[in-house]
Tab-separated table of C-alpha atoms in Angstrom:
chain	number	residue	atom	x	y	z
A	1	UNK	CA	-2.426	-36.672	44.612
A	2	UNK	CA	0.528	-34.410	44.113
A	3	UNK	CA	1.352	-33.987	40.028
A	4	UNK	CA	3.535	-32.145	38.132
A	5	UNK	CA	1.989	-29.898	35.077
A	6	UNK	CA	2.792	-30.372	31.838
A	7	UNK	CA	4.045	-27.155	30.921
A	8	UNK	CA	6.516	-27.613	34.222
A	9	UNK	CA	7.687	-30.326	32.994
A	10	UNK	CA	11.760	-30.817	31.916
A	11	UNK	CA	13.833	-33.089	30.366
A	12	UNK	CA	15.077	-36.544	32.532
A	13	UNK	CA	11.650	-36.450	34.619
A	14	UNK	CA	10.367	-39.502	36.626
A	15	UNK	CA	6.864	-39.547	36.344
A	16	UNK	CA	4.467	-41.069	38.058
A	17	UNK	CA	1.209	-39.224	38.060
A	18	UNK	CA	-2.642	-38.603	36.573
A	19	UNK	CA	-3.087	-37.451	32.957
A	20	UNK	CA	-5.716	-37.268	30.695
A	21	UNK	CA	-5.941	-39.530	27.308
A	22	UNK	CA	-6.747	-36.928	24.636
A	23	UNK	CA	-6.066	-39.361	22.356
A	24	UNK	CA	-4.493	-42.750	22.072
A	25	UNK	CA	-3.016	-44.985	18.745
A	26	UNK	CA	-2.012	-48.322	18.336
A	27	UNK	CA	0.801	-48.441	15.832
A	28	UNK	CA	3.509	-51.168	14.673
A	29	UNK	CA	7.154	-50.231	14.464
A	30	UNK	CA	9.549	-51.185	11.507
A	31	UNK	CA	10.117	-54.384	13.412
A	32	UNK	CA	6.503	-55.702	13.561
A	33	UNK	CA	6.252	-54.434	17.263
A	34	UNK	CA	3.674	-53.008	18.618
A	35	UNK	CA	3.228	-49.627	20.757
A	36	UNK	CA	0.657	-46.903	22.068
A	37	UNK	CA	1.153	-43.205	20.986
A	38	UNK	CA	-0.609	-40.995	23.111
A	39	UNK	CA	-1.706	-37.624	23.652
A	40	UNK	CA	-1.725	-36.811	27.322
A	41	UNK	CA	-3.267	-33.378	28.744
A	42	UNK	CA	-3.579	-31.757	31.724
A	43	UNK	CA	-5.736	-27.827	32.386
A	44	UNK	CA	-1.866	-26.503	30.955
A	45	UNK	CA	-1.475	-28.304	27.587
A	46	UNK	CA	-0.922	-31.581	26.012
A	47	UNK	CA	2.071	-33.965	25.481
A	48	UNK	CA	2.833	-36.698	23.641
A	49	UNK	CA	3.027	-39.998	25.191
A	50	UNK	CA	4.876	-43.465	24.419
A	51	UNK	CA	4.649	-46.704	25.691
A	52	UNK	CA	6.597	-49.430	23.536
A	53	UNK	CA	6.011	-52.974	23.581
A	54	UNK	CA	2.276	-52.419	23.965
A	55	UNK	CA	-0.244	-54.794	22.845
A	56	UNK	CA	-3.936	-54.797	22.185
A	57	UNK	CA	-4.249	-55.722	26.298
A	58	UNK	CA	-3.136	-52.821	27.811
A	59	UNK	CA	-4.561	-50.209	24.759
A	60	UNK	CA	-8.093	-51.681	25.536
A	61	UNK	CA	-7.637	-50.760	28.927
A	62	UNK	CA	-8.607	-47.069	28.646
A	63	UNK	CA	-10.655	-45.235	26.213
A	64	UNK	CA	-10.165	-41.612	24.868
A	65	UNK	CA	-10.879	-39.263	27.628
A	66	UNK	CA	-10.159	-41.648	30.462
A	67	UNK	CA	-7.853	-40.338	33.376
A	68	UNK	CA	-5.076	-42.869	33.584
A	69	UNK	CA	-2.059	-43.287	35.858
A	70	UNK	CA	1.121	-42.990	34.313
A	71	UNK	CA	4.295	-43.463	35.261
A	72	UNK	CA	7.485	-43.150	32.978
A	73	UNK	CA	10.143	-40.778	32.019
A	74	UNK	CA	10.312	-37.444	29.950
A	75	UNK	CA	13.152	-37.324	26.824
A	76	UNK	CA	13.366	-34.612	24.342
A	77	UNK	CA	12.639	-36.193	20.826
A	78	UNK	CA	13.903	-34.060	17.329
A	79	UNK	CA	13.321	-31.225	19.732
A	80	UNK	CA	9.780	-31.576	21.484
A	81	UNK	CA	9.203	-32.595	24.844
A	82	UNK	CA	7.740	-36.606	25.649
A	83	UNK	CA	6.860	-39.172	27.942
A	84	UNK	CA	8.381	-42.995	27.422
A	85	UNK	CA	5.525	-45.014	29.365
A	86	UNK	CA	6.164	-47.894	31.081
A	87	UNK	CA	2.769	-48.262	33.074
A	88	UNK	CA	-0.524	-47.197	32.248
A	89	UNK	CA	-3.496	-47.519	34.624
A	90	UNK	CA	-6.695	-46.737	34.172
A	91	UNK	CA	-8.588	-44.426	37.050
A	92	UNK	CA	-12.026	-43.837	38.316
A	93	UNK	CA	-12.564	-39.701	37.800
A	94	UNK	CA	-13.217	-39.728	41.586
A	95	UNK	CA	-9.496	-40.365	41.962
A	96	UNK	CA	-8.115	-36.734	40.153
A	97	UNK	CA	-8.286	-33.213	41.410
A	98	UNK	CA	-10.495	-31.995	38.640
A	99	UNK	CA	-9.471	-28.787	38.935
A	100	UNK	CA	-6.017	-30.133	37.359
A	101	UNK	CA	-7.447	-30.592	34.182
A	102	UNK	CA	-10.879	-28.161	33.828
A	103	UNK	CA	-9.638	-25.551	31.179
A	104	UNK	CA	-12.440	-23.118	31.595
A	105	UNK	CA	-11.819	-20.518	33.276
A	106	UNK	CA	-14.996	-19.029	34.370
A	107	UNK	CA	-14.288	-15.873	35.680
A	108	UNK	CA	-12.013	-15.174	32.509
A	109	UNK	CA	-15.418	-16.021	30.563
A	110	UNK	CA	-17.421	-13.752	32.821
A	111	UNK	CA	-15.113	-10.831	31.414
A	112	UNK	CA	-15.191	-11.444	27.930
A	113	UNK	CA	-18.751	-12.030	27.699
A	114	UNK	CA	-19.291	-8.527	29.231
A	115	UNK	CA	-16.932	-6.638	26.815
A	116	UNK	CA	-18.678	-8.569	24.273
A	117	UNK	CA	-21.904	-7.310	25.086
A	118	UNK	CA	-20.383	-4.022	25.273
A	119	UNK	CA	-18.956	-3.644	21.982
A	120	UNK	CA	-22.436	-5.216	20.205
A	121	UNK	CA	-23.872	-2.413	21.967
A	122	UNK	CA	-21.609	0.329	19.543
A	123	UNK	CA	-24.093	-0.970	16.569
A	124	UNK	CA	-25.767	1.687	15.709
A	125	UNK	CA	-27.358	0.266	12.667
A	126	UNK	CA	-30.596	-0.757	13.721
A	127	UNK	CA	-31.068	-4.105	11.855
A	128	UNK	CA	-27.576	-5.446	13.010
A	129	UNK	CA	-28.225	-4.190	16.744
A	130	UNK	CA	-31.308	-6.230	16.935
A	131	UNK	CA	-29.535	-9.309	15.460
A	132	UNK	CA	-26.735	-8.721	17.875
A	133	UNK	CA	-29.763	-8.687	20.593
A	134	UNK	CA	-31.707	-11.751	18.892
A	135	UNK	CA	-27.920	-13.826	19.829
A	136	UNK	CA	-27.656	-12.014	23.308
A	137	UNK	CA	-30.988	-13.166	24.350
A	138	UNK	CA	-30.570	-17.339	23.408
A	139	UNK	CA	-29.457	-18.445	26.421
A	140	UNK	CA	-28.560	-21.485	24.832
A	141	UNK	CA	-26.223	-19.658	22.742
A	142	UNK	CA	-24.781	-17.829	25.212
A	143	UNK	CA	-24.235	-20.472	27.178
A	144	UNK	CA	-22.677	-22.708	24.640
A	145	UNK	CA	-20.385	-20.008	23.198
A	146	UNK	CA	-19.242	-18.939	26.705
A	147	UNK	CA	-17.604	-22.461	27.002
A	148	UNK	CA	-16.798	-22.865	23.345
A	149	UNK	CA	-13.243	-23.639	21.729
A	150	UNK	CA	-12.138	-21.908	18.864
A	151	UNK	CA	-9.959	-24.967	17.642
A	152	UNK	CA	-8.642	-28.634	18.041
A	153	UNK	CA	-5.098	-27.985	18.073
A	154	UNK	CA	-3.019	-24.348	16.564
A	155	UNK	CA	-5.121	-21.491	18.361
A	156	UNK	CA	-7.451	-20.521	21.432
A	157	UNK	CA	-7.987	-25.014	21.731
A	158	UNK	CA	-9.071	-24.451	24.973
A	159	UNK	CA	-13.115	-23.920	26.544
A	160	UNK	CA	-13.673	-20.539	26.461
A	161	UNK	CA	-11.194	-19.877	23.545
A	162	UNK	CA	-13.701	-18.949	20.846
A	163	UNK	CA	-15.082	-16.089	22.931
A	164	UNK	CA	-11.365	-14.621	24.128
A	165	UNK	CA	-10.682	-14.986	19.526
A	166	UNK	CA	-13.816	-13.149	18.900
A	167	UNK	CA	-13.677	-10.526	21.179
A	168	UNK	CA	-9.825	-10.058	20.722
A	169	UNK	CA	-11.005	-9.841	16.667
A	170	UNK	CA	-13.538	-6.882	18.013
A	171	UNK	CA	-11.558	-4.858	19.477
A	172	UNK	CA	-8.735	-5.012	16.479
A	173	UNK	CA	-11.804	-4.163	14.548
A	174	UNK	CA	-12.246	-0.848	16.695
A	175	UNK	CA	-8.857	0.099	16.190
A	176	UNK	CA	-8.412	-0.457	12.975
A	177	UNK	CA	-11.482	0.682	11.217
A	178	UNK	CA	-12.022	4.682	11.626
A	179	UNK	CA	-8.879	4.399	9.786
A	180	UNK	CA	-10.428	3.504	6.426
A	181	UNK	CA	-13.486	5.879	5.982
A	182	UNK	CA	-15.048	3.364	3.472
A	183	UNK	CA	-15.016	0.426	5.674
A	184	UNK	CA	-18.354	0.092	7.361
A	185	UNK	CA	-17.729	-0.166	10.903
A	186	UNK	CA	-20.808	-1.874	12.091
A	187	UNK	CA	-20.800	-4.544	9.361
A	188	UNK	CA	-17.552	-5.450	9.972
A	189	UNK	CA	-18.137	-5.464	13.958
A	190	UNK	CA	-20.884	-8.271	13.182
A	191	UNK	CA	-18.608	-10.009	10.850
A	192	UNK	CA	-16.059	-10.467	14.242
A	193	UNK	CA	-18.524	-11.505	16.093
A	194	UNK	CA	-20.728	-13.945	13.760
A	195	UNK	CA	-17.579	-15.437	11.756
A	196	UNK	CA	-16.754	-18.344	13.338
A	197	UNK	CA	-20.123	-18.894	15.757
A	198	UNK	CA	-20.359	-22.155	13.849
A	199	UNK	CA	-17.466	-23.806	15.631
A	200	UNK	CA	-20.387	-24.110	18.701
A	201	UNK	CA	-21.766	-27.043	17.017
A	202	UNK	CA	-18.685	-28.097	15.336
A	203	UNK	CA	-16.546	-28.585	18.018
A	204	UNK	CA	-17.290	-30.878	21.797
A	205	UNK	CA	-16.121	-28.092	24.346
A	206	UNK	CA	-16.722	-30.873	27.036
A	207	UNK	CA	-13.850	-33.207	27.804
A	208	UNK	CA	-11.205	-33.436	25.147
A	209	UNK	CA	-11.900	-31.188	22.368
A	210	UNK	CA	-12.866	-33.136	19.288
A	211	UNK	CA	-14.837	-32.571	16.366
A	212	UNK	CA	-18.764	-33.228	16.333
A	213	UNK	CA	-20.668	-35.878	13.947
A	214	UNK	CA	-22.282	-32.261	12.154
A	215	UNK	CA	-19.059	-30.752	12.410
A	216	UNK	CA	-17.304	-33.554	10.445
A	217	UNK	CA	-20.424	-33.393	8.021
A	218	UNK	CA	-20.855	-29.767	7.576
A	219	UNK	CA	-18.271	-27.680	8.600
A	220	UNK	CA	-18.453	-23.969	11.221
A	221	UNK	CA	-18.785	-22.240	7.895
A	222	UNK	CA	-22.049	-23.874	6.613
A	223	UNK	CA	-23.365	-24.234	10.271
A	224	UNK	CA	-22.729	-20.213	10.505
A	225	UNK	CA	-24.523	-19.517	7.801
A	226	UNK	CA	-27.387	-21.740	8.851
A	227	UNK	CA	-27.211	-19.596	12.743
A	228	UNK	CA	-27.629	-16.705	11.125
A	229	UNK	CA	-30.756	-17.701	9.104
A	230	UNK	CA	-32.310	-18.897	12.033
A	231	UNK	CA	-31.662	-15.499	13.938
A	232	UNK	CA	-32.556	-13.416	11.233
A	233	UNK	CA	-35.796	-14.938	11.273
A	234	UNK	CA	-35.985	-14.537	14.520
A	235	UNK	CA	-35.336	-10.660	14.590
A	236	UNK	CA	-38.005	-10.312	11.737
A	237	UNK	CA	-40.301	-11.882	13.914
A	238	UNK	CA	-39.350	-9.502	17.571
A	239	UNK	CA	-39.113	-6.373	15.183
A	240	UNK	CA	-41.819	-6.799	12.940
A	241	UNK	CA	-39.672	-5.344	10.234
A	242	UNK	CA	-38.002	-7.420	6.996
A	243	UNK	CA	-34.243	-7.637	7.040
A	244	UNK	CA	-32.697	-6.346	4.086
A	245	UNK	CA	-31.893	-9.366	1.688
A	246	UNK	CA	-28.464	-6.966	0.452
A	247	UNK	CA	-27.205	-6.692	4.506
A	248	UNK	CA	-28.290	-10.536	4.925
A	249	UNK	CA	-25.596	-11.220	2.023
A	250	UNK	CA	-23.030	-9.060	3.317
A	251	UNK	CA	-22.876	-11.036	6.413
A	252	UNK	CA	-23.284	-14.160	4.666
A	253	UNK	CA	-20.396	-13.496	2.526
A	254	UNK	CA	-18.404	-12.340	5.432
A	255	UNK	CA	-18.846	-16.036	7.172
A	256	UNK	CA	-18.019	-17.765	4.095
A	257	UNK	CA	-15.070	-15.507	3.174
A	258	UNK	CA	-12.850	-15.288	6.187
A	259	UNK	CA	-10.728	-17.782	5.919
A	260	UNK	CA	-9.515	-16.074	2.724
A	261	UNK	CA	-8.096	-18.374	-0.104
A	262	UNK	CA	-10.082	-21.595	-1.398
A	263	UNK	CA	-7.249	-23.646	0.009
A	264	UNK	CA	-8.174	-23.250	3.371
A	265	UNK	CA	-11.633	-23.863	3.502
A	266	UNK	CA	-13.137	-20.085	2.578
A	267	UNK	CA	-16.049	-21.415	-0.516
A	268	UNK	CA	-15.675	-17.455	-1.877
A	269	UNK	CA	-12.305	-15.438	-1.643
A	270	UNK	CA	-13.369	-11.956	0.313
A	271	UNK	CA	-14.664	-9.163	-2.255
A	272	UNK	CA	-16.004	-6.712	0.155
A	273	UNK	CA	-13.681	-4.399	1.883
A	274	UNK	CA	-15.094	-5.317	5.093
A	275	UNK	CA	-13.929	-9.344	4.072
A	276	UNK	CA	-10.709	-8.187	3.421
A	277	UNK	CA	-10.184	-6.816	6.560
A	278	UNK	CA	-11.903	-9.221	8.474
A	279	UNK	CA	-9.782	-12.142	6.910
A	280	UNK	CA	-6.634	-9.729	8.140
A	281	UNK	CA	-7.525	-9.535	11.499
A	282	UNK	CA	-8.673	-13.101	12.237
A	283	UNK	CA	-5.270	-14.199	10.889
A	284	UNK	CA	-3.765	-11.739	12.837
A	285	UNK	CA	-5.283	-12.740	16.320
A	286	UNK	CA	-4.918	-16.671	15.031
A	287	UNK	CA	-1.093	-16.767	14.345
A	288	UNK	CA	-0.246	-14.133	17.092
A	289	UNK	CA	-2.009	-17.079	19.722
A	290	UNK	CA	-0.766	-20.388	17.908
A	291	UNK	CA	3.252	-18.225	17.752
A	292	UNK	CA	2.844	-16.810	21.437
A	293	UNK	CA	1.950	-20.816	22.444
A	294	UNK	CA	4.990	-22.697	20.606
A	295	UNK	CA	7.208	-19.820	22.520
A	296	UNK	CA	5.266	-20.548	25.593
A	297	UNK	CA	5.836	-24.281	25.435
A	298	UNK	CA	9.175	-24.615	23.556
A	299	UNK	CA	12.003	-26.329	25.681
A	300	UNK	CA	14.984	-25.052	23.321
A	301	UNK	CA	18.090	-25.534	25.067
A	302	UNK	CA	19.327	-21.828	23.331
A	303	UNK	CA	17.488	-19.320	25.506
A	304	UNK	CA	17.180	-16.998	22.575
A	305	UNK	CA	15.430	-19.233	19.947
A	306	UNK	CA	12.709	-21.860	19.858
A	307	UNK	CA	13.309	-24.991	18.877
A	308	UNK	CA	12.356	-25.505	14.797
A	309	UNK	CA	8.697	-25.641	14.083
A	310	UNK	CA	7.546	-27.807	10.822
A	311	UNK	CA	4.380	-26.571	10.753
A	312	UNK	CA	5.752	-22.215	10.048
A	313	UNK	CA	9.068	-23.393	8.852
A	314	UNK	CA	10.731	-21.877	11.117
A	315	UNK	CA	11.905	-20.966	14.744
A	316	UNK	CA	10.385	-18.196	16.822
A	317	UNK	CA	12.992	-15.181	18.282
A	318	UNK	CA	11.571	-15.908	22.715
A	319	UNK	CA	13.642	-13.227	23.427
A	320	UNK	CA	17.069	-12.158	25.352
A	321	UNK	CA	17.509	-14.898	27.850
């Protein structure tokens, strides 16, 4: 079935083609009317979707996650991109080209993973290179993080977007730390890598990406904190040898840190120089993907500019046109 992809789509579109439901709302109107807001998504992004004069009938039709045919027309709304609905089908997965809407990118995976194992392999600290090695050899893990998202919604939302952040974060660390000679280069290597490892059980890679019962309940921060106790034990017991209680803190406090105020979720501000930096550079990699994404998908009329974003108060410079 021929489609068109979302981020090809343009304003003043007839539509009538396979999406996903990444999510789907029942609201009323001012009026007392009823109608379904939807997210729609396809392997190139999302979109919202809008079908008025819905009822309970049709929005009990599909379920979150469900392929469903739509056919309508695209508008531009205060600037962003939709689809006005008037159909919505449901449709058996047998029906879609699955390779329309599978994000993961395998071979992109395959890359990452081996320039991760790589730069683990510059730890020359022994206790943190077998740690790196007790992670490495959990297939499990491996597995789970090679498919893992690194967000909902904002940055690297995709399978296999957690891996492409934390290896990005590695090599900034690479670059950036022989410039400070009392940074410790190893430490903060680890920190990149174990920082957000938590987001494995937080986040459902499979289908839409969604947050987890635990994830709701605990949070990537407490669930990294509880990896990393599991895998230290772990290393005592291959090595034979106690891990320092001091190094097991400074890793600890680099998980717990990163996000870097209280506001945002961090339960300690960073205190270590290594925390510091590591906040730095995860911001760094995580606005530089969530900017480079609103340029990607903004459909601005002025070639130059994006459109206005709410959510950094401002628009994005795309470019000469």
């Amino acid at each position: 079935m021929s489609r068109t992809a979302i981020h090809d789509l343009a304003d003043g579109m007839t539509l009538a083609q396979p999406f996903q439901a990444a999510d789907k709302q029942l609201r009323v109107n001012r009026q007392g009317g009823k109608y379904i807001l939807l997210k729609l998504s396809d392997r190139s992004g999302t979109i919202v979707g809008m079908m008025w004069n819905a009822d309970e009938t049709t929005f009990d039709t599909f379920d979150r996650g469900d392929y469903i045919h739509c056919t309508g027309r695209t508008q531009v709304h205060n600037g962003s991109l939709q689809v006005i609905l008037t159909e919505i089908q449901r449709m058996d997965p047998a029906e879609v080209d699955q390779s329309d809407f599978d994000r993961f990118d395998a071979n992109q995976a395959d890359n990452n993973f081996t320039r991760l194992r790589e730069l683990l392999a510059t730890i020359s600290q022994p206790a943190l290179h077998a740690l790196a090695q007790s992670y490495l050899n959990d297939d499990s893990f491996v597995q789970s993080f090679r498919q893992a998202a690194a967000a909902v919604s904002n940055h690297h939302a995709y399978p296999g977007g957690l891996l492409e952040h934390t290896v990005n974060m590695m090599e900034l660390v690479r670059l950036i730390s022989p410039r400070y000679a009392k940074v410790d280069t190893d430490l903060l290597l680890m920190g990149a890598f174990l920082h957000d490892l938590g987001k494995i059980d937080e986040l459902r890679a499979s289908g839409e990406i969604s947050y987890t019962d635990r994830g709701q309940l605990v949070g990537h921060i407490v669930i990294g904190v509880q990896r990393l106790g599991e895998k230290i034990a772990e290393t005592e017991a291959s090595t034979g040898q106690k891990f320092s209680t001091g190094l097991r803190h400074q890793l600890e406090h680099l998980i717990v840190s990163h996000h870097g105020v209280l506001e945002y979720g961090s339960p300690k501000i960073p205190v270590t120089l290594e925390a510091v930096a590591l906040h730095h550079i995860d911001n760094l990699d995580a606005k530089l993907a969530s900017y480079s994404s609103i340029i990607d998908s903004d459909i601005a009329a002025d070639g130059n500019w994006t459109n206005y974003t709410p959510s950094i108060g401002r628009k994005l410079w795309k470019g000469d046109s």
